[in-house]
Amino acid sequence: MSCESCKVEQKEEYGVGAIKIALAGQPNVGKSMLINAMSGGNRVKVGNFSGVTVDKMEVCFEHHCHLFDLIDLPGTYSIDGFTKEEKVAKEFLLNEEYDLILNVVDSTNLQRNLLLTTELLELNTKVVVALNMIDEAKADGITIDREQLEKILGVKVVMVSAKTGEGIDELLDTMHEVADSPERSHNRLIYSDPMEEEIIKVRKFLDEKGFSYRDWSNREVAIGLLFEQEKLYKELHDNPIMIELYPMIRDSLEHIYTHHETKNIKEIRANEHAAIARGIALEVVDQKSAPKSLTLTQKIDSILLNKYLGIPIFLFFMWALFQLTFEFGNIPMEYIDAAIGTFSDFVGSHISSDDIRSLVVDGIIGGVGAVLLFLPNIIILYIGIALLETTGYMSRVAFLLDGFFHKFGLHGKSFIPLVTGFGCTVPAYMAARTLKSEKDRLITLFILGFMSCGARLPIYVLFTGAFFSEAVSGNILFLIYISGALLGLVMAKILRVFVFKGEDEPFVMEMPKYRLPSFKLIWHTVYSNAASYLKKAGTFILLASVLIWFVSNYPKNEAIAQEYSKKIELAKTKEEREKLAAMQQAKELESSYLGQIGKLSESFFKPLGFDWRLSVALESGLAAKEVVVSTLGVLYSIGEVDETSKSLKEILAKKLNIPIALSFIVFVMIYLPCFAASSVFTKEAGGFKYFVYLFFFTTMTAWVMSFLTYRATLIFFGS
Amino acid sequence: MKLSELKKHQEARVVRVDASGELKQRLASFGLLRGANIKIIDCSLGKSTIEVMVDNTLLALRKEEAEKIEVEIIENQAYHGKQKRVRQRERRRLVQEIKK
């Protein structure tokens, strides 16, 4: 694997190749944050929930004229497990080339973190241990005897804090030193008595035979053999020594089995590691009383996880989030709207050619402006989601909702991808990898689109703003999101009963300690999301707007133009002339390419109350949901006559009614996610056929639900 | 007794985990295996999900999983410092032995 961010000239200049470091650690140990601290930049998303880093990723940077190439592996409690992430991590550690493993450890919970460290040490490669969050440990009254820990583990240990920057330089220097040293320190872990007895026996035999394997010590080979390391057996398979070794190992294993009362070697290994970790913690960790942060977490939990209050509190938070999204988001929105209007008038008055003015004002400014308007809402929503992620509340919600989710055939953990889905569906599809059972994962993938992503928010804000008073808009918004989620649950149940039948996955999950959200982290998440939203508006949506403008203006129909110019000449009053001009534009639009496309699909959408403009907007939304709003912006600004109502919101309020608006919202809520999300879905679900299923599944559901909404509200509100 | 029968905040030690390979391994990777200290912190309505503290780790489990974990209540915690000294003595002995 090459590191793109490293410049080749740099490598030549310093004459040193990059040190390749595999970063391994349990979830929530601040791995991603440590990468940011080390690289000085902000390239990884950082979160306080297992599975933020779903794929391994690479970061490259320079320190003291040496290049460091970090490969961030997904956080795993063990590398022996069954989840996709654990497999990704193990696969990499066993088969790829790298200089050393940097094992990031949470100093406030050393014992459990050592379970992974012991596994890593048995890989017999260079390891450096970073005791991260050392500042938190100190605040908790925990002291760690680092020298003793180094002695026991046999590897370098560095105390660091990604938050304060303490020890980062030392860590980088240590890694450099370890990577450059020709010698690797050997595994010095001490196992239980019966285990040691057998290790010594096998090792002595190997010594006597003068055996050697790679740079492993014979003790390490003995441990590998007794723990049945597959790779070792594969490579030693043809070695004659195995003939003598086999009976010996079988004997030794018998002894170990009797002692551990099981024949499952993985279990034995886990027990050995647990005993080692417990022993080490006892020896090197000094802790006067229960850690403060842990007691605090328990206190907070007793409120937030309260039997009766827990769920209402959670619903309140969600409600507050959507209220804020709407209320606060609306304040800057008015200014942006006014600014865009002024800008568009200004530009329009300086362009003499009718065609170009229409392109710039109606096409570009109309389309991109409509999308820009919603930036404040998007930012607030992302702040909310980032807060949920970084404080540790997200896993509490999984805990609270598991009982409820379980009834719908979902796993409490599905909550994480589902909430991520409110931001963007693409990372949400990837976050579903934390689900171990394939069926749970597929069900979650299928219903994820029902969680309305941030890009759909502008559509909702536009329509609710147009048809409902400001006082209820926030509530309507909340209702839209909740009903999408509820629909998702019902669909999950249907899928579970009819399509993905089978055993439930057990629910075992860590509840990370509550952490105060770091401003830097939140800012980074929100900034990068807002930047990508703007980038999309400036590129993709700009192009789409121009395209939509073009297909809605061409081909020019001369017959209509002539017919109306005559009529207009004959008209007596000014009002009549304006009316005729509007009719002309509407006629022209209908005969354009876009009008033709819209007409084709109109019969499909007609029962839902959509005219061809809304149909076209929905179809363009398959590319990206933001395009729906920009398309509406272009389409409705062309046919617009009344100069007093400039904003799209007012035009919509005039041309459509509540049943149509609701039906449209429901359709948008349910139908196929954007192109980018769909391709990620296809990849994650494992094949194109799943995409076909998803297409029919969502389109049919969307149609039926919109139809019901439309008909029901027609009766209620009247047409 | 089973973990699911334990009262809130009662200190106990895990005696046995009666689960199949995969679940057992999963629990072990969180440190929930024979010999671990455990206590219940919180339960959701109807005890369908339980928050437990295993050594210094907070874990969420379903009732079904909690029923598979056999625990015993700890009466008297051994003094920490004493445990530490015993452990260090033990360690020195083992290192000597390996060197031989």
Short mmCIF file of C-alpha atoms in Angstrom, two decimals, chain A residues 309-579:
data_model
loop_
_atom_site.label_atom_id
_atom_site.label_comp_id
_atom_site.label_asym_id
_atom_site.label_seq_id
_atom_site.Cartn_x
_atom_site.Cartn_y
_atom_site.Cartn_z
CA LEU A 309 -37.31 8.36 32.84
CA GLY A 310 -34.70 7.01 30.42
CA ILE A 311 -36.82 6.84 27.29
CA PRO A 312 -38.74 10.10 27.87
CA ILE A 313 -35.40 11.87 28.41
CA PHE A 314 -34.08 10.45 25.17
CA LEU A 315 -37.21 11.48 23.26
CA PHE A 316 -36.93 14.94 24.76
CA PHE A 317 -33.34 15.27 23.52
CA MET A 318 -34.35 14.26 20.03
CA TRP A 319 -37.30 16.62 20.05
CA ALA A 320 -35.10 19.46 21.28
CA LEU A 321 -32.61 18.73 18.53
CA PHE A 322 -35.22 19.08 15.80
CA GLN A 323 -36.73 22.16 17.40
CA LEU A 324 -33.31 23.77 17.46
CA THR A 325 -32.65 22.71 13.89
CA PHE A 326 -35.73 24.56 12.81
CA GLU A 327 -35.90 27.53 15.16
CA PHE A 328 -32.24 28.50 15.17
CA GLY A 329 -31.71 27.45 11.61
CA ASN A 330 -34.40 29.83 10.44
CA ILE A 331 -32.74 32.95 11.76
CA PRO A 332 -29.73 33.05 9.44
CA MET A 333 -31.84 31.53 6.71
CA GLU A 334 -33.79 34.75 6.22
CA TYR A 335 -30.60 36.74 5.81
CA ILE A 336 -29.13 34.25 3.39
CA ASP A 337 -32.36 34.28 1.42
CA ALA A 338 -32.36 38.06 1.22
CA ALA A 339 -28.69 38.14 0.25
CA ILE A 340 -29.22 35.63 -2.52
CA GLY A 341 -32.21 37.62 -3.79
CA THR A 342 -30.22 40.87 -3.88
CA PHE A 343 -27.29 39.16 -5.49
CA SER A 344 -29.49 37.59 -8.14
CA ASP A 345 -31.15 40.96 -8.95
CA PHE A 346 -27.77 42.63 -9.13
CA VAL A 347 -26.33 40.01 -11.46
CA GLY A 348 -29.51 39.90 -13.52
CA SER A 349 -29.45 43.67 -14.17
CA HIS A 350 -25.92 43.47 -15.53
CA ILE A 351 -26.53 40.79 -18.12
CA SER A 352 -28.07 41.95 -21.37
CA SER A 353 -28.63 38.64 -23.16
CA ASP A 354 -31.93 37.04 -22.18
CA ASP A 355 -30.66 33.47 -22.51
CA ILE A 356 -27.55 34.01 -20.43
CA ARG A 357 -29.44 35.94 -17.79
CA SER A 358 -31.93 33.13 -17.50
CA LEU A 359 -29.07 30.62 -17.22
CA VAL A 360 -27.29 32.55 -14.49
CA VAL A 361 -30.26 33.85 -12.52
CA ASP A 362 -32.79 31.02 -12.85
CA GLY A 363 -30.41 28.15 -13.42
CA ILE A 364 -27.27 28.70 -11.38
CA ILE A 365 -28.29 31.15 -8.65
CA GLY A 366 -31.77 29.70 -8.35
CA GLY A 367 -30.53 26.11 -8.03
CA VAL A 368 -27.41 26.56 -5.91
CA GLY A 369 -29.04 29.29 -3.81
CA ALA A 370 -31.93 27.03 -2.90
CA VAL A 371 -29.44 24.51 -1.51
CA LEU A 372 -27.20 27.04 0.25
CA LEU A 373 -30.17 28.29 2.17
CA PHE A 374 -30.22 25.19 4.32
CA LEU A 375 -26.64 25.25 5.48
CA PRO A 376 -27.56 26.51 8.99
CA ASN A 377 -30.05 23.66 9.51
CA ILE A 378 -27.51 21.10 8.37
CA ILE A 379 -24.88 22.49 10.73
CA ILE A 380 -27.18 22.30 13.74
CA LEU A 381 -28.19 18.73 12.94
CA TYR A 382 -24.57 17.66 12.61
CA ILE A 383 -23.65 19.31 15.91
CA GLY A 384 -26.41 17.28 17.54
CA ILE A 385 -25.27 13.99 16.09
CA ALA A 386 -21.64 14.74 16.89
CA LEU A 387 -22.63 15.42 20.51
CA LEU A 388 -24.45 12.11 20.73
CA GLU A 389 -21.44 10.31 19.34
CA THR A 390 -18.68 11.89 21.37
CA THR A 391 -20.27 12.00 24.81
CA GLY A 392 -21.00 8.28 25.01
CA TYR A 393 -24.76 8.78 25.19
CA MET A 394 -25.27 6.86 21.96
CA SER A 395 -24.59 3.47 23.57
CA ARG A 396 -26.93 4.35 26.44
CA VAL A 397 -29.66 4.83 23.90
CA ALA A 398 -28.83 1.47 22.37
CA PHE A 399 -29.25 0.04 25.88
CA LEU A 400 -32.56 1.79 26.42
CA LEU A 401 -33.96 0.86 23.06
CA ASP A 402 -32.76 -2.71 22.82
CA GLY A 403 -35.83 -4.12 24.54
CA PHE A 404 -38.03 -2.19 22.16
CA PHE A 405 -35.92 -2.83 19.07
CA HIS A 406 -35.71 -6.49 19.91
CA LYS A 407 -39.48 -6.77 19.55
CA PHE A 408 -39.12 -5.50 15.99
CA GLY A 409 -36.42 -8.00 15.17
CA LEU A 410 -33.66 -5.44 15.39
CA HIS A 411 -30.62 -5.31 17.60
CA GLY A 412 -30.09 -2.45 20.08
CA LYS A 413 -26.82 -1.77 18.33
CA SER A 414 -28.67 -1.07 15.07
CA PHE A 415 -29.46 2.21 16.73
CA ILE A 416 -26.00 3.56 15.96
CA PRO A 417 -26.16 3.22 12.17
CA LEU A 418 -29.76 4.38 12.33
CA VAL A 419 -28.89 7.62 14.11
CA THR A 420 -25.87 8.13 11.89
CA GLY A 421 -28.38 7.81 9.06
CA PHE A 422 -30.02 11.05 10.18
CA GLY A 423 -26.76 12.74 9.22
CA CYS A 424 -25.74 10.92 6.08
CA THR A 425 -26.71 7.48 4.85
CA VAL A 426 -23.28 6.68 3.45
CA PRO A 427 -21.35 6.37 6.74
CA ALA A 428 -24.46 4.83 8.27
CA TYR A 429 -24.31 1.92 5.85
CA MET A 430 -20.70 1.44 6.83
CA ALA A 431 -21.42 1.74 10.55
CA ALA A 432 -23.79 -1.23 10.21
CA ARG A 433 -20.68 -3.39 10.12
CA THR A 434 -20.64 -3.35 13.92
CA LEU A 435 -23.52 -5.81 13.75
CA LYS A 436 -22.18 -9.29 13.96
CA SER A 437 -25.09 -11.26 12.59
CA GLU A 438 -25.43 -11.06 8.83
CA LYS A 439 -29.22 -10.98 9.02
CA ASP A 440 -29.30 -8.16 11.56
CA ARG A 441 -26.93 -6.28 9.33
CA LEU A 442 -28.98 -6.75 6.16
CA ILE A 443 -32.23 -5.75 7.85
CA THR A 444 -30.53 -2.65 9.19
CA LEU A 445 -29.13 -1.82 5.76
CA PHE A 446 -32.54 -2.16 4.15
CA ILE A 447 -34.34 0.15 6.56
CA LEU A 448 -31.54 2.70 6.90
CA GLY A 449 -32.88 4.77 4.02
CA PHE A 450 -36.01 5.46 6.08
CA MET A 451 -33.91 7.50 8.48
CA SER A 452 -34.04 10.82 6.68
CA CYS A 453 -30.54 12.05 5.95
CA GLY A 454 -29.38 15.65 6.30
CA ALA A 455 -29.77 16.24 2.58
CA ARG A 456 -33.49 15.57 2.81
CA LEU A 457 -33.82 18.15 5.55
CA PRO A 458 -33.98 21.11 3.11
CA ILE A 459 -36.95 19.52 1.38
CA TYR A 460 -38.78 19.10 4.66
CA VAL A 461 -37.90 22.57 5.87
CA LEU A 462 -39.08 24.02 2.58
CA PHE A 463 -42.41 22.24 2.55
CA THR A 464 -43.24 22.52 6.24
CA GLY A 465 -42.24 26.19 6.12
CA ALA A 466 -44.51 26.74 3.14
CA PHE A 467 -47.59 25.07 4.55
CA PHE A 468 -47.41 25.29 8.32
CA SER A 469 -46.97 28.16 10.71
CA GLU A 470 -43.60 28.65 12.28
CA ALA A 471 -44.91 27.56 15.67
CA VAL A 472 -45.68 24.03 14.56
CA SER A 473 -42.98 23.56 11.92
CA GLY A 474 -40.43 22.23 14.40
CA ASN A 475 -42.95 19.72 15.69
CA ILE A 476 -43.85 18.63 12.17
CA LEU A 477 -40.17 18.16 11.44
CA PHE A 478 -39.81 16.00 14.55
CA LEU A 479 -42.87 14.02 13.48
CA ILE A 480 -41.43 13.42 10.03
CA TYR A 481 -38.24 12.00 11.48
CA ILE A 482 -40.01 9.91 14.09
CA SER A 483 -42.52 8.49 11.64
CA GLY A 484 -39.69 7.60 9.26
CA ALA A 485 -38.00 5.77 12.10
CA LEU A 486 -41.20 4.02 13.14
CA LEU A 487 -41.87 2.97 9.57
CA GLY A 488 -38.34 1.59 9.51
CA LEU A 489 -39.08 -0.48 12.61
CA VAL A 490 -42.28 -1.90 11.14
CA MET A 491 -40.46 -2.75 7.93
CA ALA A 492 -37.70 -4.39 9.97
CA LYS A 493 -40.27 -6.60 11.62
CA ILE A 494 -41.78 -7.52 8.26
CA LEU A 495 -38.36 -8.33 6.85
CA ARG A 496 -37.48 -10.34 9.94
CA VAL A 497 -40.65 -12.40 9.79
CA PHE A 498 -40.80 -13.00 6.05
CA VAL A 499 -37.33 -12.60 4.60
CA PHE A 500 -34.50 -12.83 7.11
CA LYS A 501 -35.68 -15.45 9.54
CA GLY A 502 -33.32 -16.79 12.16
CA GLU A 503 -31.59 -16.67 15.51
CA ASP A 504 -31.11 -13.40 17.41
CA GLU A 505 -27.67 -12.05 18.04
CA PRO A 506 -26.81 -11.76 21.72
CA PHE A 507 -26.62 -8.22 23.05
CA VAL A 508 -23.26 -7.57 24.64
CA MET A 509 -21.91 -4.07 24.41
CA GLU A 510 -19.54 -1.83 26.26
CA MET A 511 -20.95 1.35 27.76
CA PRO A 512 -18.10 3.81 27.38
CA LYS A 513 -17.50 6.34 30.12
CA TYR A 514 -19.18 9.69 29.66
CA ARG A 515 -16.78 12.22 28.30
CA LEU A 516 -17.17 15.93 27.94
CA PRO A 517 -17.38 16.63 24.25
CA SER A 518 -14.22 18.27 23.06
CA PHE A 519 -14.90 21.42 21.14
CA LYS A 520 -12.14 20.57 18.69
CA LEU A 521 -13.71 17.25 17.78
CA ILE A 522 -17.19 18.62 17.29
CA TRP A 523 -15.89 21.53 15.31
CA HIS A 524 -13.93 19.18 13.10
CA THR A 525 -16.87 16.86 12.40
CA VAL A 526 -19.24 19.73 11.71
CA TYR A 527 -16.72 21.65 9.69
CA SER A 528 -15.86 18.74 7.43
CA ASN A 529 -19.53 17.92 6.89
CA ALA A 530 -20.47 21.52 6.16
CA ALA A 531 -17.49 21.86 3.84
CA SER A 532 -18.49 18.81 1.89
CA TYR A 533 -22.06 20.11 1.68
CA LEU A 534 -20.80 23.41 0.27
CA LYS A 535 -18.44 21.64 -2.07
CA LYS A 536 -21.31 19.58 -3.37
CA ALA A 537 -23.38 22.74 -3.84
CA GLY A 538 -20.55 24.37 -5.77
CA THR A 539 -19.83 21.46 -8.05
CA PHE A 540 -22.34 18.69 -8.42
CA ILE A 541 -25.44 20.72 -7.72
CA LEU A 542 -24.23 23.59 -9.86
CA LEU A 543 -23.86 21.22 -12.79
CA ALA A 544 -27.19 19.57 -12.08
CA SER A 545 -28.87 22.99 -11.92
CA VAL A 546 -27.41 24.00 -15.27
CA LEU A 547 -28.53 20.69 -16.73
CA ILE A 548 -32.02 21.06 -15.34
CA TRP A 549 -32.14 24.63 -16.61
CA PHE A 550 -31.08 23.49 -20.06
CA VAL A 551 -33.58 20.65 -20.37
CA SER A 552 -36.33 22.90 -19.08
CA ASN A 553 -35.59 25.69 -21.61
CA TYR A 554 -34.89 23.70 -24.74
CA PRO A 555 -35.91 22.86 -27.40
CA LYS A 556 -37.28 26.37 -28.08
CA ASN A 557 -40.74 26.09 -29.47
CA GLU A 558 -41.18 28.87 -32.05
CA ALA A 559 -44.87 28.14 -32.65
CA ILE A 560 -45.82 28.89 -29.07
CA ALA A 561 -43.68 32.03 -28.98
CA GLN A 562 -45.30 33.36 -32.14
CA GLU A 563 -48.80 32.50 -31.05
CA TYR A 564 -48.44 34.29 -27.76
CA SER A 565 -46.57 37.32 -29.02
CA LYS A 566 -49.55 37.99 -31.27
CA LYS A 567 -52.00 37.51 -28.44
CA ILE A 568 -49.98 39.77 -26.15
CA GLU A 569 -49.93 42.49 -28.75
CA LEU A 570 -53.68 42.31 -29.00
CA ALA A 571 -54.24 42.32 -25.24
CA LYS A 572 -55.71 45.51 -23.88
CA THR A 573 -54.81 45.70 -20.19
CA LYS A 574 -51.47 45.20 -18.49
CA GLU A 575 -52.91 42.44 -16.34
CA GLU A 576 -54.04 40.50 -19.35
CA ARG A 577 -50.59 40.78 -20.92
CA GLU A 578 -48.91 39.41 -17.81
CA LYS A 579 -51.33 36.56 -17.61
#
